[in-house]
mmCIF file of N, CA and C in Angstrom:
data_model
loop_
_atom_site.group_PDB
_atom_site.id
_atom_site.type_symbol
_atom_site.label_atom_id
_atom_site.label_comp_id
_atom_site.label_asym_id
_atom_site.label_seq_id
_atom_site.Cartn_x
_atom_site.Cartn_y
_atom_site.Cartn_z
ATOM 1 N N UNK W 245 78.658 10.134 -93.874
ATOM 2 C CA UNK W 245 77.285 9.681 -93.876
ATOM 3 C C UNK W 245 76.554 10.341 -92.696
ATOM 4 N N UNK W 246 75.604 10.540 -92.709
ATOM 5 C CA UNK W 246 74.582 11.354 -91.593
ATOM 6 C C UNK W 246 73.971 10.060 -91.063
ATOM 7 N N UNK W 247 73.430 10.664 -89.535
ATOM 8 C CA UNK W 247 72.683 9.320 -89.350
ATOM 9 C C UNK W 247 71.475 10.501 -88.550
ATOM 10 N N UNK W 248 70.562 9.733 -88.058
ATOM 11 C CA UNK W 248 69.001 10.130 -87.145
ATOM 12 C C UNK W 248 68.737 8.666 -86.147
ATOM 13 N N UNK W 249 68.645 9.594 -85.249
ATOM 14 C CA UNK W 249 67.619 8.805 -83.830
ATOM 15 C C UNK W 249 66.308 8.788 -84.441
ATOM 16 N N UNK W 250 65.913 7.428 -83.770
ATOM 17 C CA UNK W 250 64.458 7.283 -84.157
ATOM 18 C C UNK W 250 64.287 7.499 -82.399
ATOM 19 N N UNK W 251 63.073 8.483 -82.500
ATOM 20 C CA UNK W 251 62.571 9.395 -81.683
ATOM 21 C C UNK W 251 62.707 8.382 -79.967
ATOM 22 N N UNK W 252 61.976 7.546 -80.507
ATOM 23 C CA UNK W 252 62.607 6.702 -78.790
ATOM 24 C C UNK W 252 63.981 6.237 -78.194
ATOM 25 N N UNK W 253 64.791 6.192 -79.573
ATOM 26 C CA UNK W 253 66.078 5.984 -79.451
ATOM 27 C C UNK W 253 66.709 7.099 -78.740
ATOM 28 N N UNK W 254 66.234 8.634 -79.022
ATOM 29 C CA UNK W 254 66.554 9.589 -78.494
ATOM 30 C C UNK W 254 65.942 9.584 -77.009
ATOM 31 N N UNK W 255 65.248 9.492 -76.944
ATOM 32 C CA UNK W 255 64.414 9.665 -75.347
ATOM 33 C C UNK W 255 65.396 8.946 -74.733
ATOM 34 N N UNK W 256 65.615 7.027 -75.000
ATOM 35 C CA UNK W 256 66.147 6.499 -74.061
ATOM 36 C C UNK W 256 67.547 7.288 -73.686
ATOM 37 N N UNK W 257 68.011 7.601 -74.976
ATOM 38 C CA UNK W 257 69.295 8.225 -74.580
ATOM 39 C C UNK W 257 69.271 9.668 -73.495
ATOM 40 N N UNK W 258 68.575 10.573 -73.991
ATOM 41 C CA UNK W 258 68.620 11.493 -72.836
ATOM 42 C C UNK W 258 68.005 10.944 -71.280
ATOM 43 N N UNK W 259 67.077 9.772 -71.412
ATOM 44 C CA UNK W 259 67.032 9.683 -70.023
ATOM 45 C C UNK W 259 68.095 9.042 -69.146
ATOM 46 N N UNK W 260 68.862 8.184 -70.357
ATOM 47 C CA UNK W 260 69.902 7.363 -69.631
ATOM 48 C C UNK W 260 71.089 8.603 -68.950
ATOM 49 N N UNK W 261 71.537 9.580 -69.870
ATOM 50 C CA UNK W 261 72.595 10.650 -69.127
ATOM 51 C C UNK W 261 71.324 11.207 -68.670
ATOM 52 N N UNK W 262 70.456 11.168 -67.880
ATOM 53 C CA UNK W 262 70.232 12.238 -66.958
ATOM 54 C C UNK W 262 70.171 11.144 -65.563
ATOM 55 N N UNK W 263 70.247 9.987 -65.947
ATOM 56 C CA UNK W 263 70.247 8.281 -64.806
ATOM 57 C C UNK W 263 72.274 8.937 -64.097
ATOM 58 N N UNK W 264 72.619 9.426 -64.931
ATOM 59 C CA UNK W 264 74.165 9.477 -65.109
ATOM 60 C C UNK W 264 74.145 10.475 -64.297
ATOM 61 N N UNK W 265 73.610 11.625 -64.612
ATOM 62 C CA UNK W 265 74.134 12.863 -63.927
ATOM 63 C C UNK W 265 73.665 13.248 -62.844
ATOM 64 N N UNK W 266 72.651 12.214 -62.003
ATOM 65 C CA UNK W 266 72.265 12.154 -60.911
ATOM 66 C C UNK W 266 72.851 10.740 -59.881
ATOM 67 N N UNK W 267 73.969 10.088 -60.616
ATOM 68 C CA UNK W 267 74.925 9.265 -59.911
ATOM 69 C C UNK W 267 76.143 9.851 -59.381
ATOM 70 N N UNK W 268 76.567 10.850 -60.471
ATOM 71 C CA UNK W 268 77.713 11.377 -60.142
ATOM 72 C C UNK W 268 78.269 12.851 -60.984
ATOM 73 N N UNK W 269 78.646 13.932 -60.013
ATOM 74 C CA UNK W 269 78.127 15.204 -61.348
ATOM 75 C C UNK W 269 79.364 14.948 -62.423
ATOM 76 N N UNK W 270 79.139 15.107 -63.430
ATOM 77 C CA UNK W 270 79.680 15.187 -64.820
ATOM 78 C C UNK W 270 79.598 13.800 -65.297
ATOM 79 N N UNK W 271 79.083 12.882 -64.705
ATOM 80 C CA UNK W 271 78.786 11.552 -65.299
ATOM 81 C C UNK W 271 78.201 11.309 -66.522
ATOM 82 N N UNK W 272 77.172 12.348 -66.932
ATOM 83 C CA UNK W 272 76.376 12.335 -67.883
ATOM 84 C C UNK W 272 77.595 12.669 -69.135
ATOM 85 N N UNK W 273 78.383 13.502 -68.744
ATOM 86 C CA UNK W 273 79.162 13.568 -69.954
ATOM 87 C C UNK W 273 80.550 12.694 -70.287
ATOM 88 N N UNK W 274 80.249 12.239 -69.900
ATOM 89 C CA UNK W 274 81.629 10.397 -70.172
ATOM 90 C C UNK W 274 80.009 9.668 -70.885
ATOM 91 N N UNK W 275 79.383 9.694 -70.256
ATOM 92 C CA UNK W 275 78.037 8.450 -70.908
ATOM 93 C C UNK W 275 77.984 8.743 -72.113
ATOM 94 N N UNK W 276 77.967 10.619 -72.610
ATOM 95 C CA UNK W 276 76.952 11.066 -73.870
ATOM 96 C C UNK W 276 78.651 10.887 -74.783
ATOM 97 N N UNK W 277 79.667 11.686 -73.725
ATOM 98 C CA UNK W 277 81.348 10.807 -75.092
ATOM 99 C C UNK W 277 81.094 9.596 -75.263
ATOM 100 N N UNK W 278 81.099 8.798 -74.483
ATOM 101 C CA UNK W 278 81.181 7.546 -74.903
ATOM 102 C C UNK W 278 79.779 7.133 -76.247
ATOM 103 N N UNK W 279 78.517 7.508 -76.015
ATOM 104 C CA UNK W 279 77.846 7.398 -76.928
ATOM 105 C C UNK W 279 78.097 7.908 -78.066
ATOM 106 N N UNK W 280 78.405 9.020 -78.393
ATOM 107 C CA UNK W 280 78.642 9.772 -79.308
ATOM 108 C C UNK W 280 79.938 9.044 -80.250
ATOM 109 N N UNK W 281 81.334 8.444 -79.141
ATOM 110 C CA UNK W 281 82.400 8.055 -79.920
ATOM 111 C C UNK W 281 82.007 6.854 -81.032
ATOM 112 N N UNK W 282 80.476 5.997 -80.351
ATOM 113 C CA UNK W 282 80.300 4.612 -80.808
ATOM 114 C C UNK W 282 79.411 4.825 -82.017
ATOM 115 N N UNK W 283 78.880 6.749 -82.357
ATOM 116 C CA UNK W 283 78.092 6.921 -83.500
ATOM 117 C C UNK W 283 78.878 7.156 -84.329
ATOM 118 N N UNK W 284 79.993 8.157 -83.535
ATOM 119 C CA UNK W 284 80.493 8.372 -85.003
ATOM 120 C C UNK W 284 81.506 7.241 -85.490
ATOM 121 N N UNK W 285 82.028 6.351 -84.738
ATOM 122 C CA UNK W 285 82.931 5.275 -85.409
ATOM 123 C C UNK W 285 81.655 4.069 -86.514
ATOM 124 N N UNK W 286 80.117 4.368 -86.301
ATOM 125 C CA UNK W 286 79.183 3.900 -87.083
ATOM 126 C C UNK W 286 79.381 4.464 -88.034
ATOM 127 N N UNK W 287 79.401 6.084 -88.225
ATOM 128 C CA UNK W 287 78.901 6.593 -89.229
ATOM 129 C C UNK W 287 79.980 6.943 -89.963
ATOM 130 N N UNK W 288 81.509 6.262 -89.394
ATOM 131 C CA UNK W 288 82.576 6.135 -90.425
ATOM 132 C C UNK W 288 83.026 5.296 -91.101
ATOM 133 N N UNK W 289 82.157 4.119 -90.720
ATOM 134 C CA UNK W 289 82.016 2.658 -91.354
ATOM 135 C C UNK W 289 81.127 1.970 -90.759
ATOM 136 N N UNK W 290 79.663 2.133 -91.278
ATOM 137 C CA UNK W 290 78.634 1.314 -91.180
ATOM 138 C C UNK W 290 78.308 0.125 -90.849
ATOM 139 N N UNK W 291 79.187 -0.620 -91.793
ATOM 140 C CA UNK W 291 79.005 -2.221 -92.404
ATOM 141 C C UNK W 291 80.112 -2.953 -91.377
ATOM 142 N N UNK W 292 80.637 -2.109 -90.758
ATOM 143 C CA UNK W 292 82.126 -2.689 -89.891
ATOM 144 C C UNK W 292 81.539 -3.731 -88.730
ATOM 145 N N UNK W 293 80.122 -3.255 -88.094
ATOM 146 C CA UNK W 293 79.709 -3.424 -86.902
ATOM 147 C C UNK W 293 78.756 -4.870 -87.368
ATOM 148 N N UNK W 294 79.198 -5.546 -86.023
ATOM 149 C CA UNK W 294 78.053 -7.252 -86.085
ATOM 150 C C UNK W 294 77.167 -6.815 -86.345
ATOM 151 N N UNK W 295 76.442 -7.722 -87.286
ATOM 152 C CA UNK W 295 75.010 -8.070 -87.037
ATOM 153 C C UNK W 295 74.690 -8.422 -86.151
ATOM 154 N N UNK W 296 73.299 -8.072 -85.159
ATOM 155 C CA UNK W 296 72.619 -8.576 -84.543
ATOM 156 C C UNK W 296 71.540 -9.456 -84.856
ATOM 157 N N UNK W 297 70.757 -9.173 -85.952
ATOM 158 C CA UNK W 297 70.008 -9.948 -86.286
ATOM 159 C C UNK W 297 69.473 -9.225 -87.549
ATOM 160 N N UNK W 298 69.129 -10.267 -88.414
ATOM 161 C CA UNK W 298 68.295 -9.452 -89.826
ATOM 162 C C UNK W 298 69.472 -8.897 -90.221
ATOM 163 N N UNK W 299 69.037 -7.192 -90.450
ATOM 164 C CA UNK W 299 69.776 -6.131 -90.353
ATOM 165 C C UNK W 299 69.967 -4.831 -89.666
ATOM 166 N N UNK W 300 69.600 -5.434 -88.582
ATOM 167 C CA UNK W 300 70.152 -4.287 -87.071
ATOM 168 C C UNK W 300 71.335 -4.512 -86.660
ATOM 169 N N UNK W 301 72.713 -3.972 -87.125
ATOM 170 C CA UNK W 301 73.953 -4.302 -85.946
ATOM 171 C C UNK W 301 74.096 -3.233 -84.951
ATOM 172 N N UNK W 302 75.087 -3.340 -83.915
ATOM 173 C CA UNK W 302 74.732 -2.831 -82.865
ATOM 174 C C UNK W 302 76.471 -2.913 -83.052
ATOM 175 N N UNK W 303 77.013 -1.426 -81.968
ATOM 176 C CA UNK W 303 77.930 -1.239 -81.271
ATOM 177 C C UNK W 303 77.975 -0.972 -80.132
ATOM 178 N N UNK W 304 79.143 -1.414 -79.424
ATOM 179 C CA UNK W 304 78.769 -1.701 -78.277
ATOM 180 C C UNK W 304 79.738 0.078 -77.190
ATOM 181 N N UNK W 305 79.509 0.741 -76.734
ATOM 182 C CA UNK W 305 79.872 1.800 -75.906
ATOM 183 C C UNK W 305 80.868 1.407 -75.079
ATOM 184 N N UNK W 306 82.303 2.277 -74.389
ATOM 185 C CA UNK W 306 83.086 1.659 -73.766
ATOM 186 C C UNK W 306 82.614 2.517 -72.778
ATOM 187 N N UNK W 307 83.172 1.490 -71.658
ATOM 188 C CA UNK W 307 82.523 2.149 -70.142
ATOM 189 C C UNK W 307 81.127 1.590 -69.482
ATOM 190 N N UNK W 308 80.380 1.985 -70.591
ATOM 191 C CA UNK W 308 78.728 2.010 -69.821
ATOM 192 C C UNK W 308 78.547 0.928 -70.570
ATOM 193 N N UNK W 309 77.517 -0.107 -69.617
ATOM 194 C CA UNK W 309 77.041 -0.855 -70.605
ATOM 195 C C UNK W 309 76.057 -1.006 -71.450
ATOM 196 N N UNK W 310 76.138 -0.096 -72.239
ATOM 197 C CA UNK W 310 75.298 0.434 -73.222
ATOM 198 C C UNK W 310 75.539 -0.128 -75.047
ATOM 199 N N UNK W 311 74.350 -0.262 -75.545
ATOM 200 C CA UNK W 311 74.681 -0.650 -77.195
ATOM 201 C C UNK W 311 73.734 0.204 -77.690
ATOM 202 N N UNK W 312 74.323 0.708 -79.231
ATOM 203 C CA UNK W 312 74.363 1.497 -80.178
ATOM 204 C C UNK W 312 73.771 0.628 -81.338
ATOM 205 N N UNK W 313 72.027 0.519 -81.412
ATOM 206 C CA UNK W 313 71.780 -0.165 -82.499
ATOM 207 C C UNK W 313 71.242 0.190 -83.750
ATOM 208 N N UNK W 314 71.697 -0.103 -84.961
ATOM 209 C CA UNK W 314 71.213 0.506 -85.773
ATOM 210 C C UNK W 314 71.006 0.105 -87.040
ATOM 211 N N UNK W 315 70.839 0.849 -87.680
ATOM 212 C CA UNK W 315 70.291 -0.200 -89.275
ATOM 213 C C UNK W 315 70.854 0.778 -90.552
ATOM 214 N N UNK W 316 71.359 0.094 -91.693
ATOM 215 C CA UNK W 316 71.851 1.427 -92.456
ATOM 216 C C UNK W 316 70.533 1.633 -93.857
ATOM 217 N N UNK W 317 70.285 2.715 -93.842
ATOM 218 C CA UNK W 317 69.662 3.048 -94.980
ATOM 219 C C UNK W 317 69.994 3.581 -96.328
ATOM 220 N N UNK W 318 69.692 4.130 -96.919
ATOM 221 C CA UNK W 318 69.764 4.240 -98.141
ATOM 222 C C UNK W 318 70.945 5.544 -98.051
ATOM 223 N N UNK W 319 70.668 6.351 -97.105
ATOM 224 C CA UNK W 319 71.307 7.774 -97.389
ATOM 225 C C UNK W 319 71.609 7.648 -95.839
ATOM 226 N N UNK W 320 71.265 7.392 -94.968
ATOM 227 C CA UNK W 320 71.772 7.475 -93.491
ATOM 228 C C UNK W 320 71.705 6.028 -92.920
ATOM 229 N N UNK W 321 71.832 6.586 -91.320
ATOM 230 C CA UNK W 321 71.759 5.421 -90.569
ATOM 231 C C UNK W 321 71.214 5.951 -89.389
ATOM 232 N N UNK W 322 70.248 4.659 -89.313
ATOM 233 C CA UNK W 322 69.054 4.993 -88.681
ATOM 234 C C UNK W 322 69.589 4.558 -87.022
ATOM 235 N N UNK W 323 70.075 4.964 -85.796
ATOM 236 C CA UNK W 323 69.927 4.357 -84.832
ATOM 237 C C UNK W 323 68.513 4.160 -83.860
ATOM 238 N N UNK W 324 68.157 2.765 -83.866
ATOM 239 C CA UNK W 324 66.839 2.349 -83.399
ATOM 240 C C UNK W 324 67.022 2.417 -81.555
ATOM 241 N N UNK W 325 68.036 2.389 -81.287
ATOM 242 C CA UNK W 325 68.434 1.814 -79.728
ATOM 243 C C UNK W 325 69.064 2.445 -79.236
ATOM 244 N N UNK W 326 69.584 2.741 -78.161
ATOM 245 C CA UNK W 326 70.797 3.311 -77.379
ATOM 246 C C UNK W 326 70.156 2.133 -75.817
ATOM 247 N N UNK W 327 70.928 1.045 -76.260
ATOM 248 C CA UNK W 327 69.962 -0.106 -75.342
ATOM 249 C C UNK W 327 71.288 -0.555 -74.006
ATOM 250 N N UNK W 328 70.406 -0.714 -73.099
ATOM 251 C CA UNK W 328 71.068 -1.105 -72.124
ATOM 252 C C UNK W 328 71.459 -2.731 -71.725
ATOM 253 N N UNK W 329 72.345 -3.123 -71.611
ATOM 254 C CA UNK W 329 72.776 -4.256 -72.131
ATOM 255 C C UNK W 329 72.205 -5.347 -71.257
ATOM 256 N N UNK W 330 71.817 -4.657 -69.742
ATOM 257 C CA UNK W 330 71.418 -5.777 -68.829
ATOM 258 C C UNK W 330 70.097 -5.835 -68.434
ATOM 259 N N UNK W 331 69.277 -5.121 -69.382
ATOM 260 C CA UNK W 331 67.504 -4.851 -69.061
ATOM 261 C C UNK W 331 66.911 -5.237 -70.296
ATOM 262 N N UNK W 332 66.075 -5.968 -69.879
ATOM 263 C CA UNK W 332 64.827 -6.110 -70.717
ATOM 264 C C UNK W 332 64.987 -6.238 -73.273
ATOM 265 N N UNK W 333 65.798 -7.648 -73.048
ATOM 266 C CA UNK W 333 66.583 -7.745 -74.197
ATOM 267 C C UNK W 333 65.281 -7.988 -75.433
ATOM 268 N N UNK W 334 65.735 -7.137 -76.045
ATOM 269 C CA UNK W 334 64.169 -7.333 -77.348
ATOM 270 C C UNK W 334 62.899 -6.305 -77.415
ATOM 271 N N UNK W 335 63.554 -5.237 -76.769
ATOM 272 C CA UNK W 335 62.000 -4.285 -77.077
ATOM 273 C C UNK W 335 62.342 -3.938 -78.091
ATOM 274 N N UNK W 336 63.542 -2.932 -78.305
ATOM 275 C CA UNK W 336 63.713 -2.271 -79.816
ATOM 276 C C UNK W 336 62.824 -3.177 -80.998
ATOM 277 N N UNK W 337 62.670 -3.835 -81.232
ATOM 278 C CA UNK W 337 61.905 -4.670 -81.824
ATOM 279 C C UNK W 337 61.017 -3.940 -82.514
ATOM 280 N N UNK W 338 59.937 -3.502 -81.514
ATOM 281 C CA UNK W 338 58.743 -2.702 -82.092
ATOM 282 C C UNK W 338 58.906 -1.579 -82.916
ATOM 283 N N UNK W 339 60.140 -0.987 -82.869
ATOM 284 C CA UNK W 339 60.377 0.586 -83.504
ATOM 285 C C UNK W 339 60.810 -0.127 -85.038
ATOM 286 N N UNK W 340 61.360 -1.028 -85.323
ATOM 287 C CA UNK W 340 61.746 -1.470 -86.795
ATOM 288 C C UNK W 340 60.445 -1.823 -87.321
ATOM 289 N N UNK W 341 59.298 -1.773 -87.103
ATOM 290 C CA UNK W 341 57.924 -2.235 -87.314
ATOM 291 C C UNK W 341 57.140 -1.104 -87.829
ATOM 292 N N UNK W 342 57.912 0.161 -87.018
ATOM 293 C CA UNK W 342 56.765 1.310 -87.250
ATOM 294 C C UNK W 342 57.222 2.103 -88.520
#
């Protein structure tokens, strides 16, 4: 199955490894494995991952505390989030709207 960032989902994510690679050098790339391991174990079984609510489930990243949220569509899967687990709970919100 293919999946797509919805465009802010992408931003947060590149700004979060670049939060990374100015903590510690090569940090950014354990953040973007670890993200990457939690898409593709999505996009090898969709339906595997909790619901969060409605129909957004979310996986959760090992290491960082980061979640992988997303929604499945018809032909892909849409990730809305790459959300940080201890800031500001409920914005993604607005992007399932647009």
């Amino acid at each position: 199955m293919r999946y797509e960032f919805h465009l802010d989902a992408l931003a947060e994510y590149e700004e979060a490894a670049q939060y990374y690679a100015g903590c510690r050098e090569g940090l950014e790339f354990r953040f973007i494995a670890a993200v990457e391991h939690a898409v593709q174990q999505i996009i090898e079984a969709p339906e595997r991952w909790h619901i969060l609510e409605e129909d957004i489930r979310w996986r959760l990243t090992r290491v960082f505390p980061y979640a992988v949220l997303y929604t499945i569509e018809k032909d892909y899967v849409l990730i809305i989030a790459v959300m940080h687990c201890h800031r500001e709970p409920g914005y993604w919100r607005r992007r399932i709207s647009n």
